[in-house]
Short mmCIF file of C-alpha atoms and ligand atoms in Angstrom, two decimals:
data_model
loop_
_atom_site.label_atom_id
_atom_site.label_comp_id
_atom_site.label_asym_id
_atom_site.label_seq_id
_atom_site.Cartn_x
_atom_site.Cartn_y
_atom_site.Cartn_z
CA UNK A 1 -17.43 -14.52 -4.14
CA UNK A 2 -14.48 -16.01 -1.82
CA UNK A 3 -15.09 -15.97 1.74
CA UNK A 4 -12.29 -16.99 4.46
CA UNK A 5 -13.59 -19.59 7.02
CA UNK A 6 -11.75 -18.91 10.60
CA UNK A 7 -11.76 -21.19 13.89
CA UNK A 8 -10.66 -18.79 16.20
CA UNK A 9 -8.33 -19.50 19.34
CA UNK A 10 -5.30 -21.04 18.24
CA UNK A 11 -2.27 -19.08 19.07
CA UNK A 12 0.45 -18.04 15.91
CA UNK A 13 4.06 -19.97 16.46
CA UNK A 14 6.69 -19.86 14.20
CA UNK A 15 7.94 -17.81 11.17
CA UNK A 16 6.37 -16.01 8.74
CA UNK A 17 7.97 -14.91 5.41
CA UNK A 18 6.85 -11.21 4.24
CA UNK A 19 6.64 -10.80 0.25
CA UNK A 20 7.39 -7.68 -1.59
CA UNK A 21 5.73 -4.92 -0.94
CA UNK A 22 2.51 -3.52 -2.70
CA UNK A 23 2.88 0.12 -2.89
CA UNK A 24 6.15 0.08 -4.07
CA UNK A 25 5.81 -2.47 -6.65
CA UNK A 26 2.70 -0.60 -8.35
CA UNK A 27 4.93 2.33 -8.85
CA UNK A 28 7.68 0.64 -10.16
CA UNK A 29 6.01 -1.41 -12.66
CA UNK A 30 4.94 2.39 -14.41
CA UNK A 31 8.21 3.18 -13.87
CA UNK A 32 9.26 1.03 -16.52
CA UNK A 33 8.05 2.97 -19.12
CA UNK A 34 10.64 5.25 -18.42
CA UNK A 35 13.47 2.84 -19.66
CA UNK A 36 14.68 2.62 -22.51
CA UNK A 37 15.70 -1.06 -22.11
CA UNK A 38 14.35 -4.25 -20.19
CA UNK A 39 13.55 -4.09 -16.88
CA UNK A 40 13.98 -6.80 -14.74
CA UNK A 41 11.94 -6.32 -11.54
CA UNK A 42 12.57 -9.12 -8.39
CA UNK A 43 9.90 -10.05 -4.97
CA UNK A 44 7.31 -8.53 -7.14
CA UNK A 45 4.07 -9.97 -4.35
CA UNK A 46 1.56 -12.10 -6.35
CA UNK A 47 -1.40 -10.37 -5.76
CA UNK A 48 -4.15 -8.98 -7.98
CA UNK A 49 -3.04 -5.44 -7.62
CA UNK A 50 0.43 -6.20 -9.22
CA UNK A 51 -1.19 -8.79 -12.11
CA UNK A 52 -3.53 -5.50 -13.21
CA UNK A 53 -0.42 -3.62 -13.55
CA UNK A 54 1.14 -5.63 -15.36
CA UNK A 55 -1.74 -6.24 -17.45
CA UNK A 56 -1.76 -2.58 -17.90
CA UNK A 57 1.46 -2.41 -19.07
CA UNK A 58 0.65 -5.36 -21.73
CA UNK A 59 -2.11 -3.41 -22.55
CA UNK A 60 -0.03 -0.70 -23.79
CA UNK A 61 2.33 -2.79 -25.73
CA UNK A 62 5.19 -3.79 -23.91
CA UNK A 63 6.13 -7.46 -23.56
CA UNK A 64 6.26 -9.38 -20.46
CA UNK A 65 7.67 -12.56 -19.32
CA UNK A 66 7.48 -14.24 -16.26
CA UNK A 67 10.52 -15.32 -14.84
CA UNK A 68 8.94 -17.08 -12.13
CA UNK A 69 5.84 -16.06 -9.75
CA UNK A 70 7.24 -13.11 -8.44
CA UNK A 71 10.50 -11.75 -11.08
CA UNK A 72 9.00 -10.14 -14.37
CA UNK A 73 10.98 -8.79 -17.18
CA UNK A 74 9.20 -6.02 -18.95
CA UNK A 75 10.86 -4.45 -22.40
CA UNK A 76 8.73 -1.40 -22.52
CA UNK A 77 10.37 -0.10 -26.03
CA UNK A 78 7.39 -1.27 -28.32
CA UNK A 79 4.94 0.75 -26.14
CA UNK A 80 2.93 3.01 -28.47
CA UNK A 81 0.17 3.88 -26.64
CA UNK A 82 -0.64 6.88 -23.80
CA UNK A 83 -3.67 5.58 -23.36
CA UNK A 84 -5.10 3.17 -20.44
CA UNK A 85 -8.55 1.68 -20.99
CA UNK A 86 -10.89 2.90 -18.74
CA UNK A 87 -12.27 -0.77 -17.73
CA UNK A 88 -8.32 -1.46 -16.50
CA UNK A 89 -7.65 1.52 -14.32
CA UNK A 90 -10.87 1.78 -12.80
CA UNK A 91 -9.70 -1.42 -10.92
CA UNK A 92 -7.00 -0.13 -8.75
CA UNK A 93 -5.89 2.90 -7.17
CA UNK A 94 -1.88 2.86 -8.35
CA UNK A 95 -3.14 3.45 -12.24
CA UNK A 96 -2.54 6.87 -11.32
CA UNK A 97 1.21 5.94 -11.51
CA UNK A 98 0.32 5.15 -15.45
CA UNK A 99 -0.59 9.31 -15.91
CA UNK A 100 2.91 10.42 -15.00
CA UNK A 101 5.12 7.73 -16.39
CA UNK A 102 3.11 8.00 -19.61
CA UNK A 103 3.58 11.79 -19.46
CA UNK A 104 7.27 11.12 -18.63
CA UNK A 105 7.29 9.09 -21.67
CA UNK A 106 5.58 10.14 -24.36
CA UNK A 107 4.53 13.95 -23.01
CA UNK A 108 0.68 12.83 -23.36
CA UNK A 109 -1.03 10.17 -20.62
CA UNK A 110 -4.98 9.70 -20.74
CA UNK A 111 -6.29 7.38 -17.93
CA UNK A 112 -9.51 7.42 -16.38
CA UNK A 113 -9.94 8.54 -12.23
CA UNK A 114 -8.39 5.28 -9.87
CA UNK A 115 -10.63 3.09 -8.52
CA UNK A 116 -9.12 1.21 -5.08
CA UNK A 117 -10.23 1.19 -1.84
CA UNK A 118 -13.29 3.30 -0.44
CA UNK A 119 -12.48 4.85 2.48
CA UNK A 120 -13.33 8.90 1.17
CA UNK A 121 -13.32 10.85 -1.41
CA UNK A 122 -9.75 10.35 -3.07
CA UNK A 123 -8.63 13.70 -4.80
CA UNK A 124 -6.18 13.76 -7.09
CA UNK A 125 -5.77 17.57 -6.88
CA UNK A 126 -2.10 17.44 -5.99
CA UNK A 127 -1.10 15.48 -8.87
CA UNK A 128 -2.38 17.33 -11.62
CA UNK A 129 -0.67 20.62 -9.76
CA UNK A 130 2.57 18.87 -9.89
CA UNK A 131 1.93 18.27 -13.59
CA UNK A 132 0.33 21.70 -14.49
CA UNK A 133 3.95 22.82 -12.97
CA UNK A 134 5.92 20.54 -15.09
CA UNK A 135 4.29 22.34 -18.03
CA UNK A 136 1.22 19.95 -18.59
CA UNK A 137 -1.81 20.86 -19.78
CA UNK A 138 -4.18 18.93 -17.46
CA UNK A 139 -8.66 18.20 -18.86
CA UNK A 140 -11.07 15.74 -17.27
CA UNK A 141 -13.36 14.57 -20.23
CA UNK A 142 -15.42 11.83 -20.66
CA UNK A 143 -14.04 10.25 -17.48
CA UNK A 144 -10.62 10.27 -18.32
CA UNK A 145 -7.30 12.42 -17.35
CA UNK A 146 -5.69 13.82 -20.33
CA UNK A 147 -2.09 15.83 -19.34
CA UNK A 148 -0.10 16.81 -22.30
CA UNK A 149 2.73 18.83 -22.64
CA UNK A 150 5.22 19.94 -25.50
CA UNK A 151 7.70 19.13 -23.15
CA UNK A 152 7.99 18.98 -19.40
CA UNK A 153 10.39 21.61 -17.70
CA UNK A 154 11.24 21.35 -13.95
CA UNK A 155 9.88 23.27 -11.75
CA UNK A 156 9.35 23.87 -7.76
CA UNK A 157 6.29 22.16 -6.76
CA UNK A 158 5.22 22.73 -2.72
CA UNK A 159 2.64 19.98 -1.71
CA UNK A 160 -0.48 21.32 -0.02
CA UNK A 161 -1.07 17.77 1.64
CA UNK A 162 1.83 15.36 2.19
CA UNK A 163 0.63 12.70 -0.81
CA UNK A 164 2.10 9.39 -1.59
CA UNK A 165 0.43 9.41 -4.92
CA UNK A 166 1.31 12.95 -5.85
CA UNK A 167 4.68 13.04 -4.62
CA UNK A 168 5.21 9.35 -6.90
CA UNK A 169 3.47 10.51 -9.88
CA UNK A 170 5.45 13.88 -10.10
CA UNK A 171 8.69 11.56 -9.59
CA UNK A 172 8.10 9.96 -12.71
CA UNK A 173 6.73 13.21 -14.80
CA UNK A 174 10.07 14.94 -13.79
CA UNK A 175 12.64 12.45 -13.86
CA UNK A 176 13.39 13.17 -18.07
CA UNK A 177 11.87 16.97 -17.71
CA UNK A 178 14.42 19.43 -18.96
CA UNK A 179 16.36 20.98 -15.76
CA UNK A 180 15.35 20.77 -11.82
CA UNK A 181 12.17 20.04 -9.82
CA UNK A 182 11.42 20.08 -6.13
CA UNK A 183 9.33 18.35 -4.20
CA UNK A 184 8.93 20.19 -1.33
CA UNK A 185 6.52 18.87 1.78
CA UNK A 186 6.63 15.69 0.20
CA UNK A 187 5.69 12.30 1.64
CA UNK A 188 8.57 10.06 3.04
CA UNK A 189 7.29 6.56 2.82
CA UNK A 190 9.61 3.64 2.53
CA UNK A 191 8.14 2.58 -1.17
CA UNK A 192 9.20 6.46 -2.38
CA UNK A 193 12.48 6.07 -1.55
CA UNK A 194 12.29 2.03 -3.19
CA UNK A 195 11.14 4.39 -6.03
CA UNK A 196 13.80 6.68 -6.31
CA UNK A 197 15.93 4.08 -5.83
CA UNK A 198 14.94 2.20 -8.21
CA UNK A 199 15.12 5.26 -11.24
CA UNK A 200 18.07 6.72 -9.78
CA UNK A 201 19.51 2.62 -10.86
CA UNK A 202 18.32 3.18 -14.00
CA UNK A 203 20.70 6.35 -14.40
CA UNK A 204 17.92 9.37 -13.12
CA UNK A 205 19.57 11.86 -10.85
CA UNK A 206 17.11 11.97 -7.71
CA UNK A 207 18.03 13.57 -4.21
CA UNK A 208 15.98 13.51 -1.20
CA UNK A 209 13.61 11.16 -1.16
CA UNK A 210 12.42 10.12 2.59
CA UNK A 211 12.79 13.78 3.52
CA UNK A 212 10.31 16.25 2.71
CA UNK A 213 12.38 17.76 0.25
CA UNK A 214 12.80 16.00 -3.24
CA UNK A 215 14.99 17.37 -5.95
CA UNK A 216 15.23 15.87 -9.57
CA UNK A 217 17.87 16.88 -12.09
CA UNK A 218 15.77 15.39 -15.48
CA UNK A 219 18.22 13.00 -17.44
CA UNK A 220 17.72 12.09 -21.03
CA UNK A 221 17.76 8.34 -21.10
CA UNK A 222 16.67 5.82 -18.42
CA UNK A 223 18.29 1.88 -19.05
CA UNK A 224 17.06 -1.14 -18.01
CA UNK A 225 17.75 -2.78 -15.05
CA UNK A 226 17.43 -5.25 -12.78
CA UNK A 227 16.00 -4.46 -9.31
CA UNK A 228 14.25 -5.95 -5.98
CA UNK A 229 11.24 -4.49 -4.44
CA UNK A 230 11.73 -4.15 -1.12
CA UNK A 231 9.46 -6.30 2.10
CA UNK A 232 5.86 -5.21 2.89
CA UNK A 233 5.53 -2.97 5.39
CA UNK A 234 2.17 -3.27 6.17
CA UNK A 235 2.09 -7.22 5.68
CA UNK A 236 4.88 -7.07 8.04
CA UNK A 237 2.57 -4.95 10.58
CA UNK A 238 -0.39 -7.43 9.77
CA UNK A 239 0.98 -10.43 11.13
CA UNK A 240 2.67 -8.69 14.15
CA UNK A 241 -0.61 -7.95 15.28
CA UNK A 242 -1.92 -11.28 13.86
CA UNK A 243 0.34 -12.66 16.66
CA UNK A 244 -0.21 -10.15 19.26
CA UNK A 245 -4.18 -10.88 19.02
CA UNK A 246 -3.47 -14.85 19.71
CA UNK A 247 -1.23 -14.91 22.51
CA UNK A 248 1.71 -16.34 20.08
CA UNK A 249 4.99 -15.88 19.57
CA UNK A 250 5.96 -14.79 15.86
CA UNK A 251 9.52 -14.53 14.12
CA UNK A 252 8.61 -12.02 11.09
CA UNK A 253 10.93 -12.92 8.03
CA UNK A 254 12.35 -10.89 5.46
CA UNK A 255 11.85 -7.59 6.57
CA UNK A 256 13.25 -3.83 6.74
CA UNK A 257 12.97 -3.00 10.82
CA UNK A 258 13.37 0.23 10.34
CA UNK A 259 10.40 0.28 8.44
CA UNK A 260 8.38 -1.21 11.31
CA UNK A 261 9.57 0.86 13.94
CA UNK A 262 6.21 3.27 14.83
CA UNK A 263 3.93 -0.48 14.51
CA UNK A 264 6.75 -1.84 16.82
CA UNK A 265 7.25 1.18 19.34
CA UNK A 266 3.41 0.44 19.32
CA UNK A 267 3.10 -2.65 20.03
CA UNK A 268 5.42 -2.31 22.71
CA UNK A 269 3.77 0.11 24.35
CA UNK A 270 0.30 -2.02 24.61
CA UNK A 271 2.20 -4.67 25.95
CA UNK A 272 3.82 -7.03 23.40
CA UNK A 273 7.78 -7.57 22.96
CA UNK A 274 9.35 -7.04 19.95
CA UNK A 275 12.72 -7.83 19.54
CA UNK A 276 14.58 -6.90 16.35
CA UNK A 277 16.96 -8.55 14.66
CA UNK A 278 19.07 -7.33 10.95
CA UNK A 279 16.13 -8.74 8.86
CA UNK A 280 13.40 -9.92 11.13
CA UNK A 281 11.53 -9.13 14.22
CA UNK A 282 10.07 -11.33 16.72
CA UNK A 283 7.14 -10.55 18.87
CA UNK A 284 6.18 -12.02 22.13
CA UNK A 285 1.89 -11.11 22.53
CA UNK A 286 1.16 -9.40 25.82
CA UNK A 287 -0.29 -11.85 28.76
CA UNK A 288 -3.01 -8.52 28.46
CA UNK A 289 -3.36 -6.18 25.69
CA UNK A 290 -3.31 -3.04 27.21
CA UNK A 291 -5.45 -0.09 25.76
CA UNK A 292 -3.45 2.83 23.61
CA UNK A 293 -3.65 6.00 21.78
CA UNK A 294 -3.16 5.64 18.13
CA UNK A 295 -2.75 8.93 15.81
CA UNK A 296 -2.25 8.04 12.40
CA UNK A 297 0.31 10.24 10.26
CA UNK A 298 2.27 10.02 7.32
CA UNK A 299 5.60 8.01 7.62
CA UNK A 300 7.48 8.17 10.02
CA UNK A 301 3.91 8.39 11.84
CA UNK A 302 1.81 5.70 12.59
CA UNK A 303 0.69 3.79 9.10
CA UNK A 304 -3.33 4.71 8.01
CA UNK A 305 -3.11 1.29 6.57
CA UNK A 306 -2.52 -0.31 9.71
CA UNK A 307 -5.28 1.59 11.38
CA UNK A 308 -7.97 -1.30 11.03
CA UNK A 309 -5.22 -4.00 12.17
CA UNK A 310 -4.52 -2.18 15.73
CA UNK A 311 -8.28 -1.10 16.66
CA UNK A 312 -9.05 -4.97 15.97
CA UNK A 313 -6.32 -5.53 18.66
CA UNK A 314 -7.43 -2.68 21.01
CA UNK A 315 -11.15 -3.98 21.17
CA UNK A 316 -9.82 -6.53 23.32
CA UNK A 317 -7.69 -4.29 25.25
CA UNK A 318 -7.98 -3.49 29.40
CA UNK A 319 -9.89 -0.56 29.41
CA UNK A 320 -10.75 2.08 27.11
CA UNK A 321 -8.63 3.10 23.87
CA UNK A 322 -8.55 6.03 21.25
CA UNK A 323 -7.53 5.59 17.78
CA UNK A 324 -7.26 9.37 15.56
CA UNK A 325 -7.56 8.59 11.82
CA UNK A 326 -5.70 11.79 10.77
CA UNK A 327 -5.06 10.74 6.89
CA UNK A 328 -8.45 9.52 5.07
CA UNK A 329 -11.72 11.21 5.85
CA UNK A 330 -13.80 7.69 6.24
CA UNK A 331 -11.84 4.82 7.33
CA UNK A 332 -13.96 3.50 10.06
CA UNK A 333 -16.70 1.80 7.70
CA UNK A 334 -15.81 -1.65 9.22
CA UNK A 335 -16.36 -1.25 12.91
CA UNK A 336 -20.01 -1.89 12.03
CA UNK A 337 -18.75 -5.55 11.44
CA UNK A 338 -16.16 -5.85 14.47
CA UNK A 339 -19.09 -4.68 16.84
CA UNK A 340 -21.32 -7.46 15.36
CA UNK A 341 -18.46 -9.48 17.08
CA UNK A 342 -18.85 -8.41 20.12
CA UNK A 343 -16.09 -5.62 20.30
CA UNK A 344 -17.62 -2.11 21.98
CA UNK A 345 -16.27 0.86 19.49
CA UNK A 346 -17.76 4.16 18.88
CA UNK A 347 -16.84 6.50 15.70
CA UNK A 348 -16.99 10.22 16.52
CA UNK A 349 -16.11 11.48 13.32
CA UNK A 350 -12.59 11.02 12.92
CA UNK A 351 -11.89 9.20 16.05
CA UNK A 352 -12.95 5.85 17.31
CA UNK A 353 -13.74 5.30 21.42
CA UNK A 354 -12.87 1.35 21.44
CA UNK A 355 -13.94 0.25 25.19
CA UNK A 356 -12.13 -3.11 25.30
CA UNK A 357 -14.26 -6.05 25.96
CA UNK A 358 -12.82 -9.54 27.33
CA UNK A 359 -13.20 -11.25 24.47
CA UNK A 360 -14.90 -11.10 20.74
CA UNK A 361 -17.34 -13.89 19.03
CA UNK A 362 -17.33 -15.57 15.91
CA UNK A 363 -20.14 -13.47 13.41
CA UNK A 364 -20.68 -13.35 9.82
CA UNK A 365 -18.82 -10.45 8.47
CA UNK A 366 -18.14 -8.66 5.24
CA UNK A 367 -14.71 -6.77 4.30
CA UNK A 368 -15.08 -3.48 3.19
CA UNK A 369 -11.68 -2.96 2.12
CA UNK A 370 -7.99 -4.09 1.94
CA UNK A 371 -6.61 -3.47 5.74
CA UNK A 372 -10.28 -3.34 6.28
CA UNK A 373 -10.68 -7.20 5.89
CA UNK A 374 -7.26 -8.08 7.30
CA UNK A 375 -8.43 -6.78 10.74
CA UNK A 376 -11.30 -8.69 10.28
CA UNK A 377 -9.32 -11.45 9.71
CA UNK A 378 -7.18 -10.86 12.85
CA UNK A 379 -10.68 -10.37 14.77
CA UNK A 380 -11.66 -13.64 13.93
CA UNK A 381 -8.61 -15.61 14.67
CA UNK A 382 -8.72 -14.00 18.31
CA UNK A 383 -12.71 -14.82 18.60
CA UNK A 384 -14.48 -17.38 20.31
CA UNK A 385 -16.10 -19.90 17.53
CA UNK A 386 -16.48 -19.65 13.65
CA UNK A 387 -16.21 -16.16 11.84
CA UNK A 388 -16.65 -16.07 8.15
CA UNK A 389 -15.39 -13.13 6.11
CA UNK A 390 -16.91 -12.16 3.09
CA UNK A 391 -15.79 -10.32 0.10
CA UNK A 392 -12.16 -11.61 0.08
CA UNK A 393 -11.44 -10.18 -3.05
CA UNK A 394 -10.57 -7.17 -1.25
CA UNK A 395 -7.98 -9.38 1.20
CA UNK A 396 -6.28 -10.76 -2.29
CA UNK A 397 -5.66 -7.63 -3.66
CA UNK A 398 -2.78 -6.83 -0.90
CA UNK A 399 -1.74 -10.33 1.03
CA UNK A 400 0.22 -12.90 -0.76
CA UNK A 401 -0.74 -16.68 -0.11
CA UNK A 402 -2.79 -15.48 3.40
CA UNK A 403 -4.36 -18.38 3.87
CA UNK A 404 -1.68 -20.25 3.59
CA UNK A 405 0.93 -18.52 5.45
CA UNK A 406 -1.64 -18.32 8.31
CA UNK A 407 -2.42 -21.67 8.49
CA UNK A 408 1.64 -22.40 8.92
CA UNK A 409 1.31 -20.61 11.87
CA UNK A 410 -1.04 -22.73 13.42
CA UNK A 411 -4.43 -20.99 12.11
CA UNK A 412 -7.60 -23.08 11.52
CA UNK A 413 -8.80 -20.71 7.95
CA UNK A 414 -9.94 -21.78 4.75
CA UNK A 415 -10.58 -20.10 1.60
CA UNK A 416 -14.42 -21.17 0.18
CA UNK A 417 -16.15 -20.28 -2.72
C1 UD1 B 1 -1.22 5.64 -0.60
C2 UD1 B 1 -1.36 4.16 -0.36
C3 UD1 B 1 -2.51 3.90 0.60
C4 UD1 B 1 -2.30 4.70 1.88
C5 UD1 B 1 -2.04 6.17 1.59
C6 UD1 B 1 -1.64 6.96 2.82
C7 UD1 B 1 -0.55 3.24 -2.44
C8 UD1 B 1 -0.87 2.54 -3.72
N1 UD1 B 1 -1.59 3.51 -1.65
O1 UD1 B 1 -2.45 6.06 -1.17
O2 UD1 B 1 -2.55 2.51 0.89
O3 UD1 B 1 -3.46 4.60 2.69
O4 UD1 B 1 -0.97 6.30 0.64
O5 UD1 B 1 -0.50 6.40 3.40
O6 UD1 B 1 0.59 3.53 -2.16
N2 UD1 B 1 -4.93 13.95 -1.05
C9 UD1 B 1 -5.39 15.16 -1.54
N3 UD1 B 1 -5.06 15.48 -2.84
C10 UD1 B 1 -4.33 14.68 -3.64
C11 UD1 B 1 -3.85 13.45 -3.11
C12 UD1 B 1 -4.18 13.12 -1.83
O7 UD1 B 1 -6.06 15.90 -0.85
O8 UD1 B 1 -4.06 15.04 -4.80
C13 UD1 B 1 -5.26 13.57 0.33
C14 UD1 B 1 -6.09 12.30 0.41
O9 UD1 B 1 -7.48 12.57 0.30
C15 UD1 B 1 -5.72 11.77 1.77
C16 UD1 B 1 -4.25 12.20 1.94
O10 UD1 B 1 -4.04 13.24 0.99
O11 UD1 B 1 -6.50 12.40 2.76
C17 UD1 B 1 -3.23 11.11 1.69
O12 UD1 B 1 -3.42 10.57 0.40
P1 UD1 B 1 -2.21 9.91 -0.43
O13 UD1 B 1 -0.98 9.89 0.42
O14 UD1 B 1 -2.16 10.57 -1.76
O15 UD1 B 1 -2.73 8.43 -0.60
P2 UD1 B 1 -2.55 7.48 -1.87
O16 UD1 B 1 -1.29 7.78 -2.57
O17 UD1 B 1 -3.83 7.46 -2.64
#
């Protein structure tokens, strides 16, 4: 099992370059089925998440060929199959995506529950009502998802919770449905418009997306395409507060600002300057981190998946801060391991009480999850001494060449087995 190796004190300099971004690319890689011709799909990230999609999509048939490390051409036409093994889609959470581009597809998907990160119980409730609507006929057996239609019809689907997932996978079961669907109280995150973007390329007719309201006139034939997957957001976010932790001064490359804007507005108002510029921003760390409020929302809120990242930066904050996890029931599991650095946080159910402390400690910790393990990582570049962090497998799953790109920065890390 990998573990990262971290000498903490040394400020971040310089420029960091932000890949593609994660959640879009595992819904566009499903989103190939669609097509009817090859897909060429550009700034694809090379982490594991996007390899077991693609090996997913091999799985069902299609060929693949690697351009280079991050462009992939997929020609989906030879696909036979509705069906993803169980041992595959148990490894990440986007397999979902494989349930409604299959049932876009072929009117028939069978995939077993998502696996992913484990921060709460992760329904899928909303999904398989936006399928049920579409005309699906929707069974759990034998651990798998089976939704199969005679054909999908659109239909008005209202959203009980704002879901990324549900509001994706119902994009790709409607987009060839017979007539209209709406979305409506949909979720408005950067990677659904990429999405939409991406199939209304390929010749779909979709309205809407980044509002709460998403309509879909289906289309008969999808063709291929080629098509760029827009920065990381949450990367992006990462090593902003990377930088803000170390007292440096980091120019972050190859990114949507707009996109940033609640992490900036954030950062700004702890301290830090951020100054923005048409596809970078640069931030200046604070002198002292002063303590926030954090309230985590869907976009345009502040990002759940930079939750982790900031309290890591507010445990060293002047005085005493309050971060509200408002979108996943149980995404505090790793302040057990920040405290073991010396940082003073509390968890009252969904809140964390994060009295900032003058400075954390080098410890043995484990990563519990993605962002989970990032903040880690950020805790241990702003401690005192030596911090290992176990269980990078997690890390890997959602940061590109971190090691690496840290270490350009001025870092002291290094990857051991
Ligand atoms: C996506 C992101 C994840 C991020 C999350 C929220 C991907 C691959 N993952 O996850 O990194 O943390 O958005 O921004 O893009 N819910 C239901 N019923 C459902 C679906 C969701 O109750 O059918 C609830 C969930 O329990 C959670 C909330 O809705 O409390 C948000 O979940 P959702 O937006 O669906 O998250 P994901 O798409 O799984």
């Amino acid at each position: 099992m990998g573990k990262f190796v971290i000498n903490g004190g040394n400020r971040l300099n310089g420029t960091v370059k932000i890949s593609g971004a994660k959640n879009a690319a595992v819904a566009l890689l499903p989103a190939v089925l669609l097509s009817d011709g090859v897909c060429r799909i550009e700034n694809i990230p090379a982490i594991s998440d996007t390899a077991m999609a693609v090996s997913i999509l091999q799985s069902l048939g299609a060929d693949v060929k690697y351009i280079d490390k991050h462009t992939v051409e997929i020609d989906p036409r030879r696909v036979n199959s509705f069906t993803v093994a169980k041992e595959l889609s148990e490894k990440m959470r986007a397999s979902s995506y494989f349930l409604g581009a299959l049932l876009g597809r072929f009117c028939h998907a069978r995939v077993a529950p998502p696996g992913g990160c484990d921060f709460g119980v992760r329904p899928i409730d909303q999904h398989i009502k936006g399928f049920q609507a579409l005309g699906a006929n929707v069974t759990i057996e034998s651990g798998q998802v089976d939704a199969k239609a005679e054909h999908l019809t659109g239909a008005a689907v209202y959203l009980d919770k704002v879901s990324v997932g549900a509001t994706i996978n119902i994009m790709l079961a409607a987009v060839k449905a017979r007539g209209l669907t709406v979305i409506d109280h949909a979720a408005r995150e950067p990677h659904i418009v990429d999405l939409a973007n991406f199939l209304n390329s390929m010749g779909a007719q979709i309205m809407g997306a980044g509002t709460d309201v998403i309509k879909i006139h289906g289309v008969e034939h999808l063709y291929g395409v080629s098509y760029s997957v827009i920065p990381d957001q949450i990367e992006a976010g990462t090593y902003m507060v990377a930088a803000a932790m170390t007292g440096g001064c980091v120019t972050i490359d190859n990114v949507i600002p707009k996109h940033l804007e609640s992490i900036s507005a954030k950062l700004c108002e702890i301290g830090a300057v951020v100054e923005e510029f048409d596809e970078s921003v640069k931030i200046t760390a604070p002198n002292t981190v002063k303590s926030g409020i954090v309230n985590t929302m869907p976009h345009p809120g502040f990002p759940t998946d930079m939750q982790p990242q900031i309290t890591a930066l507010l445990s060293v904050a002047d005085g005493t801060s309050f971060v509200n996890e408002n979108v996943w029931d149980n995404r505090f599991q790793y302040v057990d391991q920040l405290n073991l650095m010396g940082s003073d946080i509390q968890v009252d159910g969904k809140v964390a009480i994060i009295k900032g402390v003058r400075n954390l400690e080098g410890h043995e910790v484990k990563s519990t999850d993605l962002r989970a393990g990032a903040a880690l990582v950020i805790a241990g570049l702003g401690a005192k001494g030596t911090t290992v962090v176990d269980n990078v497998k997690y890390i890997e799953r959602g940061y590109e060449n971190i090691v690496e790109k840290l270490t350009l920065l001025g870092a002291d890390i290094k990857r051991i087995d």
